[in-house]
mmCIF file of C-alpha atoms in Angstrom:
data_model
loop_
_atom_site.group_PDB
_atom_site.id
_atom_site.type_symbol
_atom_site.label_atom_id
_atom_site.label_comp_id
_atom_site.label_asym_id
_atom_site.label_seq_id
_atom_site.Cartn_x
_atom_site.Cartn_y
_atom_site.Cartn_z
ATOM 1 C CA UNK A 1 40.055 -7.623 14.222
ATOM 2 C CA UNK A 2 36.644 -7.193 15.597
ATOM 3 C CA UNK A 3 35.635 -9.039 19.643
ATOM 4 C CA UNK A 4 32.473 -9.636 17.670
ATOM 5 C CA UNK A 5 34.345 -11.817 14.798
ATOM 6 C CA UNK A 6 35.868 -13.785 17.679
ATOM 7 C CA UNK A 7 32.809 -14.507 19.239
ATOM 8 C CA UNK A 8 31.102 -15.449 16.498
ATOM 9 C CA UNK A 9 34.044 -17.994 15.213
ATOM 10 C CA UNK A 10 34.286 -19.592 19.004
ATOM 11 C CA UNK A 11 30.074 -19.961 18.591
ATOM 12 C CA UNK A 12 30.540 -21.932 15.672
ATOM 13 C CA UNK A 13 33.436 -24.272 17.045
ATOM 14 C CA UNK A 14 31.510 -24.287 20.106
ATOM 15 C CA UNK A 15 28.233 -25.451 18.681
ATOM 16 C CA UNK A 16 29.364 -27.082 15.515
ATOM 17 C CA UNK A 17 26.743 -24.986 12.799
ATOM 18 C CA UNK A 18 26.296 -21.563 12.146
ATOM 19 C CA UNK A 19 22.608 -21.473 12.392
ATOM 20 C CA UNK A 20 23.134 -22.755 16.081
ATOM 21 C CA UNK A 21 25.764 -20.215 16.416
ATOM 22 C CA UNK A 22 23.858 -17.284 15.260
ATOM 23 C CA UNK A 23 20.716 -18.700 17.391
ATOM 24 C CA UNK A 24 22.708 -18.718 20.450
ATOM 25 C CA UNK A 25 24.864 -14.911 19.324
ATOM 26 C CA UNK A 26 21.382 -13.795 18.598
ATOM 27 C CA UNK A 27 22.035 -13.007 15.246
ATOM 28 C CA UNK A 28 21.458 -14.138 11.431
ATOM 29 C CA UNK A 29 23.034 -16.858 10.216
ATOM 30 C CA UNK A 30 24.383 -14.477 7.183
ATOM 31 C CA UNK A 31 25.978 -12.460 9.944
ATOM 32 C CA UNK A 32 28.099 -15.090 11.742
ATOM 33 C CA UNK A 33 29.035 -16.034 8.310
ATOM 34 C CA UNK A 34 30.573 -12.639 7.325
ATOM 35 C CA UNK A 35 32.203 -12.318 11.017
ATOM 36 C CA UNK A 36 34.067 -15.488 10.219
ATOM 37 C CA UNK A 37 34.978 -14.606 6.889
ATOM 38 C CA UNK A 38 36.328 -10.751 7.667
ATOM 39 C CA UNK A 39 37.997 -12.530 10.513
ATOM 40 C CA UNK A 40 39.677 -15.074 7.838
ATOM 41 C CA UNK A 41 40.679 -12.291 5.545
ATOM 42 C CA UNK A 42 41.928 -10.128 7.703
ATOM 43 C CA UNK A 43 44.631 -13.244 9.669
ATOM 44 C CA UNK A 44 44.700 -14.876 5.977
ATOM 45 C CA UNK A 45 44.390 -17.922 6.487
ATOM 46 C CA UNK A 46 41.357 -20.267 6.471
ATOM 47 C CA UNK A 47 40.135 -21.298 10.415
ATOM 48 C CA UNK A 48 37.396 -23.565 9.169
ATOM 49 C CA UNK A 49 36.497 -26.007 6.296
ATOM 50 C CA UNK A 50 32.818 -25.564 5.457
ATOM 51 C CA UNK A 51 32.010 -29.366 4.102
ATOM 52 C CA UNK A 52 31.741 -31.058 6.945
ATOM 53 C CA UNK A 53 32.207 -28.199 8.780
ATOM 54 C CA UNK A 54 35.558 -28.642 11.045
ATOM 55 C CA UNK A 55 38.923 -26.505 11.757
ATOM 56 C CA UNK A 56 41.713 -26.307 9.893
ATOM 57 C CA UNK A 57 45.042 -26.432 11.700
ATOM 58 C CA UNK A 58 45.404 -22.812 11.514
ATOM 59 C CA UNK A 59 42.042 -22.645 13.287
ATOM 60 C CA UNK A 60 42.924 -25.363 16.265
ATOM 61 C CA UNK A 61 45.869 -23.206 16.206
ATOM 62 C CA UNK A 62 43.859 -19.718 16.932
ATOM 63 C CA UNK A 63 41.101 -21.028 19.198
ATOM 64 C CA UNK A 64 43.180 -20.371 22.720
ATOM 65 C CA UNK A 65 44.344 -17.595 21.728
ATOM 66 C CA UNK A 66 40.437 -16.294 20.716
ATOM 67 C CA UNK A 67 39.261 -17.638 23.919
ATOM 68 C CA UNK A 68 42.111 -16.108 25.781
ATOM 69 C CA UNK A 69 41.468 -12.561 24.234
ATOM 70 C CA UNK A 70 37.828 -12.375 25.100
ATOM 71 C CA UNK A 71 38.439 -13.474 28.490
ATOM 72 C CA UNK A 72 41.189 -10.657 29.080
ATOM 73 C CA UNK A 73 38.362 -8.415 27.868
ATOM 74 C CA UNK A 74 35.617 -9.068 30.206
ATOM 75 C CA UNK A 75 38.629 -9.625 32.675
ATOM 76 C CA UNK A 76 39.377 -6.055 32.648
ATOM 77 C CA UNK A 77 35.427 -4.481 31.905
ATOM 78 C CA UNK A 78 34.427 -6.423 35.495
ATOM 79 C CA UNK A 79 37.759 -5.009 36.958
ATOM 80 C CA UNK A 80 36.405 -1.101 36.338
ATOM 81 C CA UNK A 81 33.023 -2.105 36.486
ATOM 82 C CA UNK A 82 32.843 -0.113 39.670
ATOM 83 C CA UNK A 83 35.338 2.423 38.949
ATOM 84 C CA UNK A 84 34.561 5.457 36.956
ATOM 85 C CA UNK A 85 31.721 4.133 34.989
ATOM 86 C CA UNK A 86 29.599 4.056 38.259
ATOM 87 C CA UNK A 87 26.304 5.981 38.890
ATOM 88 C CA UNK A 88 28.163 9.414 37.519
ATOM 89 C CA UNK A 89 27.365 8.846 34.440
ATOM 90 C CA UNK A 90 24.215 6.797 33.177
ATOM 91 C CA UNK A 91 24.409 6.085 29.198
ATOM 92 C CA UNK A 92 21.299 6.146 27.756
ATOM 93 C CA UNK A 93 20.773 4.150 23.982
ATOM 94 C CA UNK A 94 17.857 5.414 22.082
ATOM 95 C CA UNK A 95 16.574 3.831 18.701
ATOM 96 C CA UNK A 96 15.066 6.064 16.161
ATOM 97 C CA UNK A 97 12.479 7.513 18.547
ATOM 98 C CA UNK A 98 12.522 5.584 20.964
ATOM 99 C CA UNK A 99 9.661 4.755 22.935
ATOM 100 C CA UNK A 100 7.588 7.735 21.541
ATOM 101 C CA UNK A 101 7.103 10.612 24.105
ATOM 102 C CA UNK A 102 7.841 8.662 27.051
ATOM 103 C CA UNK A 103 11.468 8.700 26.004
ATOM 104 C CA UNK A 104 12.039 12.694 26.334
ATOM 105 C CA UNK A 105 9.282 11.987 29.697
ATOM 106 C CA UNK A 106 11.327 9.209 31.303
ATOM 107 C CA UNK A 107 14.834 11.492 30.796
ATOM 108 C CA UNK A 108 12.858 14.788 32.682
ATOM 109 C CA UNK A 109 11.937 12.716 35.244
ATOM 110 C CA UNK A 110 15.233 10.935 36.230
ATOM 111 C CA UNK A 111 17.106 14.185 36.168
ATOM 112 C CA UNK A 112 14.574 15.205 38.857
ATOM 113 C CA UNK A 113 15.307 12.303 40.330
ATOM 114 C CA UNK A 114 19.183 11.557 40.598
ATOM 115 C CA UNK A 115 20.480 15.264 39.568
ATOM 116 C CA UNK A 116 24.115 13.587 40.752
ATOM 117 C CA UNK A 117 24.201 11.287 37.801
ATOM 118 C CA UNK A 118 25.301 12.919 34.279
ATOM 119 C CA UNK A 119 23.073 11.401 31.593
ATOM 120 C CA UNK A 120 24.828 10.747 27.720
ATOM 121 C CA UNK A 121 22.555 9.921 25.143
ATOM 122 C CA UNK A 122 23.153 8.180 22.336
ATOM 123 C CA UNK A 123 21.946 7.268 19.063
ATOM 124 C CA UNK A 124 21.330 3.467 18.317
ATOM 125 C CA UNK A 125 21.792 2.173 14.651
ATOM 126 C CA UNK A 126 19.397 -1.166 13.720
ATOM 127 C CA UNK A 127 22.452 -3.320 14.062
ATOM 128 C CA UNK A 128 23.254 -2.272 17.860
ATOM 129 C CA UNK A 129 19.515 -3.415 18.683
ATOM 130 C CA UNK A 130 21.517 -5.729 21.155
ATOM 131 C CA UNK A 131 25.393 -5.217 20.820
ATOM 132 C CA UNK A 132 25.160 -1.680 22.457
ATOM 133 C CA UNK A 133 24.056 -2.682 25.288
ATOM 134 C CA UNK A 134 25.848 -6.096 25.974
ATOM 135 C CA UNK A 135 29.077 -4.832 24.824
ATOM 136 C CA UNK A 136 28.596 -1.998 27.367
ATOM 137 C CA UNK A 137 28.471 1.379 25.101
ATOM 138 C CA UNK A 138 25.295 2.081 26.595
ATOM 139 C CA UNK A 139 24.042 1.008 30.532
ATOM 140 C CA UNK A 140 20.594 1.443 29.427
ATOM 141 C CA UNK A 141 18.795 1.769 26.130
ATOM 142 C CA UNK A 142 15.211 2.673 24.526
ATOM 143 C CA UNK A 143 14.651 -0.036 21.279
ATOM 144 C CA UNK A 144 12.049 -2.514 19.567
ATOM 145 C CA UNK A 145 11.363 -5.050 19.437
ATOM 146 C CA UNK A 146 11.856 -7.141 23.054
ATOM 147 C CA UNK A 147 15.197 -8.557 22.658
ATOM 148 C CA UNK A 148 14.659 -11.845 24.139
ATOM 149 C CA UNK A 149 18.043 -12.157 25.539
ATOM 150 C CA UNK A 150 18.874 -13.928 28.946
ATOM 151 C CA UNK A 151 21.051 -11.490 29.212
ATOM 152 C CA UNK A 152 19.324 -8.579 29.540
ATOM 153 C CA UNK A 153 16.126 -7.312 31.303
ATOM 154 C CA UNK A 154 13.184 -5.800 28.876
ATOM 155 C CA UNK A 155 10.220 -3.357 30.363
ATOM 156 C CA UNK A 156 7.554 -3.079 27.866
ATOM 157 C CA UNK A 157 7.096 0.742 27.330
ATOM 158 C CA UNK A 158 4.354 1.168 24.569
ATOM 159 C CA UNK A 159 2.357 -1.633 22.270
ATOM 160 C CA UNK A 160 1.558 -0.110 19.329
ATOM 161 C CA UNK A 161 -0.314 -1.177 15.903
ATOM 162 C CA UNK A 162 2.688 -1.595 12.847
ATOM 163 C CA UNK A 163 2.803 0.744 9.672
ATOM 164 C CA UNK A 164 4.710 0.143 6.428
ATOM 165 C CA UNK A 165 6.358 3.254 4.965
ATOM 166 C CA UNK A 166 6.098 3.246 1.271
ATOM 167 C CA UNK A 167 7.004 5.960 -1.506
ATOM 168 C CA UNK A 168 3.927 8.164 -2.415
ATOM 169 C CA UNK A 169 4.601 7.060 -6.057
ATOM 170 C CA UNK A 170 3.614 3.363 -4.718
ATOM 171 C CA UNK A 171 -0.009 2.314 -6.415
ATOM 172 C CA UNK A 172 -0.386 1.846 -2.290
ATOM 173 C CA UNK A 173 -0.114 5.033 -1.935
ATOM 174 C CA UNK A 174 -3.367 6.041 -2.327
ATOM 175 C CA UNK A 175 -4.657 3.921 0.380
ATOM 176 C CA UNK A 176 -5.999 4.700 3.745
ATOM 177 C CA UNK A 177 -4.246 1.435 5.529
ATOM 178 C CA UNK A 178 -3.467 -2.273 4.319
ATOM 179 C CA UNK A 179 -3.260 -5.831 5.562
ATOM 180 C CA UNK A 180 -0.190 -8.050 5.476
ATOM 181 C CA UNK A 181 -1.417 -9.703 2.415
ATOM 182 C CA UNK A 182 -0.785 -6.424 0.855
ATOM 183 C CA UNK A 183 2.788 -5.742 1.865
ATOM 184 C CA UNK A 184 4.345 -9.262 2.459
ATOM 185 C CA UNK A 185 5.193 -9.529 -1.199
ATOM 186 C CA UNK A 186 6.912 -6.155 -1.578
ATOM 187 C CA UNK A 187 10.563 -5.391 -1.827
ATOM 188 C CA UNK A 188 12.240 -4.281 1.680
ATOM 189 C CA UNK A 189 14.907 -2.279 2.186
ATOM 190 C CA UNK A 190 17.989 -4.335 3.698
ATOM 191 C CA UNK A 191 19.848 -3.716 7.062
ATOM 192 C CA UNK A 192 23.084 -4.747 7.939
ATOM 193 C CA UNK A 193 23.894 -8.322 7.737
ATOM 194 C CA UNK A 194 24.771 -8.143 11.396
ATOM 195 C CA UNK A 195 21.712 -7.170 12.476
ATOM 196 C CA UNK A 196 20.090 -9.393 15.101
ATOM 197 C CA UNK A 197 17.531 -11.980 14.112
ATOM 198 C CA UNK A 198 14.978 -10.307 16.614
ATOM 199 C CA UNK A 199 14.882 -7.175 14.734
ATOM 200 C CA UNK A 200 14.580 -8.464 11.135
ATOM 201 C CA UNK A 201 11.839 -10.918 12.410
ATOM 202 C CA UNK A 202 10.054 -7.430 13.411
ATOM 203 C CA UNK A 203 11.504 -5.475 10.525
ATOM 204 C CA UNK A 204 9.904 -8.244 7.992
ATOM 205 C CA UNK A 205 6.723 -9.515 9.594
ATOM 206 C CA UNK A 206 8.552 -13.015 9.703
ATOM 207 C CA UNK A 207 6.061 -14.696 11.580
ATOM 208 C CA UNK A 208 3.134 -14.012 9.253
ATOM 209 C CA UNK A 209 6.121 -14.955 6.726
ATOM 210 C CA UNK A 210 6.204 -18.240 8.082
ATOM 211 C CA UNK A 211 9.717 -17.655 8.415
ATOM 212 C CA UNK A 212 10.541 -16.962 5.040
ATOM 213 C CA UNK A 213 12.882 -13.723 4.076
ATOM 214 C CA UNK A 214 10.873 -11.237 1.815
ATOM 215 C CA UNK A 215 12.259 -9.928 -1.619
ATOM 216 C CA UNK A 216 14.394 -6.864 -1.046
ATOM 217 C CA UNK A 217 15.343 -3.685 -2.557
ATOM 218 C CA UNK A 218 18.515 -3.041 -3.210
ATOM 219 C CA UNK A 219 19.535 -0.812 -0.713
ATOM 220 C CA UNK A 220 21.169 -1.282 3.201
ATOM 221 C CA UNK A 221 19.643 1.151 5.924
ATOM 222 C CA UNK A 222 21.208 1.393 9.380
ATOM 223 C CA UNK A 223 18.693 3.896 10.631
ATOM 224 C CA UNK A 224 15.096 5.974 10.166
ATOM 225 C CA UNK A 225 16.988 9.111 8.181
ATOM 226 C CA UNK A 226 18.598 6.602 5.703
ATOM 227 C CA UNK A 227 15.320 4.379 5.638
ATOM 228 C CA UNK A 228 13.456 7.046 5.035
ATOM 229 C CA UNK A 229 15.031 8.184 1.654
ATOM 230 C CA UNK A 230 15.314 4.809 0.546
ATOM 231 C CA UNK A 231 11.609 4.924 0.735
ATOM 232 C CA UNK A 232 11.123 7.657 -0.516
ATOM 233 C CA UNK A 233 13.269 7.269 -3.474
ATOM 234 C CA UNK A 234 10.769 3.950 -4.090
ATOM 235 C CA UNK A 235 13.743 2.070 -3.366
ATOM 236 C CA UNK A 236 11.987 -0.462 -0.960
ATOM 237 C CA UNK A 237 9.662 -0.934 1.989
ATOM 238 C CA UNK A 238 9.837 -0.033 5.317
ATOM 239 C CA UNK A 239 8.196 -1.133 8.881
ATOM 240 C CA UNK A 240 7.515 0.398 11.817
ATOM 241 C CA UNK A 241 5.351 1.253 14.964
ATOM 242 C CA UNK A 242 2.232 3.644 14.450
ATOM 243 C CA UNK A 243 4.298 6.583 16.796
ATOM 244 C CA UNK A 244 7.414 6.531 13.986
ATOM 245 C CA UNK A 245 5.195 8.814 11.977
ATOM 246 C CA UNK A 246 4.732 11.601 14.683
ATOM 247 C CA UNK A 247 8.045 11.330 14.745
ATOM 248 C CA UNK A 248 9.471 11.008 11.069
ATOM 249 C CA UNK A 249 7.230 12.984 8.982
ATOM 250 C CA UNK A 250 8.803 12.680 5.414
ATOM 251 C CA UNK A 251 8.911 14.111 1.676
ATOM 252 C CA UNK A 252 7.614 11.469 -0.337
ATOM 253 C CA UNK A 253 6.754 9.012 2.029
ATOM 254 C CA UNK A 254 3.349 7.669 2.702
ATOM 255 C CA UNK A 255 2.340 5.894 5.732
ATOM 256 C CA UNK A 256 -0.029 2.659 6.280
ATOM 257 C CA UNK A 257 -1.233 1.081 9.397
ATOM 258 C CA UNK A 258 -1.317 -2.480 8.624
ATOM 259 C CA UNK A 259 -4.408 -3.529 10.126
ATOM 260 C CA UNK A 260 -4.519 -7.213 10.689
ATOM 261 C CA UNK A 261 -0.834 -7.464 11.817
ATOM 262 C CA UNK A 262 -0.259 -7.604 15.449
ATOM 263 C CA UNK A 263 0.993 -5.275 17.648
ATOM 264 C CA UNK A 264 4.311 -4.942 18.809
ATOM 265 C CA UNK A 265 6.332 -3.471 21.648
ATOM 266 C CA UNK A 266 9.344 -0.560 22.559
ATOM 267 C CA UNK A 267 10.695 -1.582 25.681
ATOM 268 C CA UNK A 268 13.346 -0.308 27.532
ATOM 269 C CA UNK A 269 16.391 -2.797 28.449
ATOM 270 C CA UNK A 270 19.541 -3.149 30.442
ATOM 271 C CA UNK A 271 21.737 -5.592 31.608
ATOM 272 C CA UNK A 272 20.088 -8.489 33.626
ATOM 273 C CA UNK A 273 23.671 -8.038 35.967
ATOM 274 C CA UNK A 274 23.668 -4.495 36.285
ATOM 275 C CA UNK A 275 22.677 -4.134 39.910
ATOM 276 C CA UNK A 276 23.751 -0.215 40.112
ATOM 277 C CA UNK A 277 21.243 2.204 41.605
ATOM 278 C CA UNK A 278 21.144 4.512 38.816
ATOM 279 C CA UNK A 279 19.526 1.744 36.316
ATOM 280 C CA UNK A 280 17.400 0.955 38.685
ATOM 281 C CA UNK A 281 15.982 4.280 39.426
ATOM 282 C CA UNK A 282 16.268 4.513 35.763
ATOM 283 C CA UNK A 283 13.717 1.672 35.262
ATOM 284 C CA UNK A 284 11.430 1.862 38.022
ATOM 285 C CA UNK A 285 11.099 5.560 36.357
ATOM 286 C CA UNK A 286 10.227 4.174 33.211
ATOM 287 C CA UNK A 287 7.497 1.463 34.209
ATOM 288 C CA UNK A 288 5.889 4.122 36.106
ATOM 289 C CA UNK A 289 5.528 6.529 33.710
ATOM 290 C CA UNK A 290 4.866 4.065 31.004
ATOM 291 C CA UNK A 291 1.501 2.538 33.144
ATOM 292 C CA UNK A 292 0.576 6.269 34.345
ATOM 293 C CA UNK A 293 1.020 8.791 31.171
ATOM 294 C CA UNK A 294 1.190 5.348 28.260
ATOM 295 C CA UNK A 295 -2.173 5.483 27.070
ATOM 296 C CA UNK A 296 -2.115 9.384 27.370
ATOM 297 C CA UNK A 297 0.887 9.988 25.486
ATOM 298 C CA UNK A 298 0.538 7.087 22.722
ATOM 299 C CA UNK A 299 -2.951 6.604 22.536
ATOM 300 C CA UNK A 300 -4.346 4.155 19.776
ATOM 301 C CA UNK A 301 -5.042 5.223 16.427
ATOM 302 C CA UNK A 302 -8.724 4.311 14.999
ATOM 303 C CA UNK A 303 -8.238 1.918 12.810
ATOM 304 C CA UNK A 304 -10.791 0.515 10.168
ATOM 305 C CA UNK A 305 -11.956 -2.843 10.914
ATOM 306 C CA UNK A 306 -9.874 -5.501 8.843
#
């Protein structure tokens, strides 16, 4: 049993639909759905009747008990909040690349900075986008897009045009760049169902989607290496910002910039409560070196007109 099933079953007593549950988790709807279902399978016994949606007396009999177990977890992460897990030890998240060469920048400079505090780094799969940091594996972490979480605090580190990654077998493939009326109606490889709802929206150009989910290939990546030879393999498609391919440079892939679609953002977040002078050194860091050496370090491809 997962704290993330729980969550996501008390969302959905809480606010009566999934969608609204998933909305408020920050998640897909698909994703709530599964957490409640492993969570079924794995107590066996049904918590909820789907049509009208409502509990089943098993499920009025496991809500206290759900609420109670979250609550003795954050109970006892705010008890060693300041034990242990203080400024000795800062616990940096980084997604794929990060936020291009200001991550590896940022890092140099905070050692310099705070040599007391011990820095981990860690690698960030698409489905920790948000989870990482709010269910404290990481105190700060490098990812795209913005979150747009109450919860946590976003500084925008690079904007950057979007590419599609396709195989070089693709009939795109011998194309200089594209616009989104030549990608939206290609296959894209799938992420984890649990992934939040602000990275597939960036993942799958949603919002020149209208909302609508693309077709999609039949294969799950959690990160670049395994979206990568998916792509490669002509499996599906693949998104990301123009400094992935300084970063990623692949057998068998090709990459577009995707002129006409807007730009997006890495930012660097943390925890809107985390107060603790390390993260902020840590951040005011980062925004300085992303408005001094930014547009020196990621500077913007040419792009033909679209």
């Amino acid at each position: 049993m997962e704290l993330r099933q729980l969550a996501s079953f008390l969302a959905v007593v809480e606010e009566g639909q999934f969608a609204r549950a998933a909305a408020r988790l920050f998640l897909s709807p698909p994703a709530v759905t599964g957490h409640v279902r492993q969570l079924e399978r794995e107590l066996g016994v049904q918590l909820l009747e789907r049509s009208p949606l409502r509990l089943t007396a098993a499920g009025e009999r496991f809500v206290p008990h759900a609420r109670a177990a979250l609550e003795a977890v954050n109970a006892a992460t705010d008890a060693v909040a300041d034990l242990g897990g203080d400024d000795s030890v800062l616990r940096v998240g980084i997604m794929g690349h990060g936020s291009a060469e200001l991550t590896p920048a940022i890092l140099q400079a905070f050692y310099r900075a705070r040599p007391q505090t011990r820095v981990s780094v860690e690698g960030l799969n698409y489905d920790e986008h948000v989870s990482a940091l709010l269910e404290r594996k990481v105190d700060v972490a490098f990812v795209r897009p913005e979150p747009g979480d109450e919860r946590i605090v976003a500084d925008v580190m690079t904007t950057e045009p979007r590419i599609v990654l396709v195989s070089a077998r693709s009939p795109l493939a011998a194309a200089d760049h594209v616009t989104l009326a030549d990608v939206l109606d290609l296959p894209y490889l799938n992420v984890p169902v649990c992934t939040p709802q602000a990275f597939t929206n960036y993942l799958y150009f949603m919002d020149a989607r209208g909302g609508e989910w693309p077709r999609r290939g039949p294969d799950t990546t959690r990160n670049p290496q395994e979206c990568l030879t998916s792509a490669a393999a002509g499996r599906g498609v693949g998104s990301a910002l123009y400094s992935f391919m300084r970063f990623h440079p692949w057998p068998g892939v090709k990459y577009l910039p995707v002129v006409d679609a807007p730009w997006d953002d890495s930012v660097l977040v943390s925890r809107r409560d985390d107060l603790r002078p390390a993260i902020q050194t840590f951040r005011n860091v980062a925004r300085s070196l992303a408005r001094d050496l930014g547009p020196v370090l990621v500077p913007p491809p040419v792009l033909p007109a679209a």
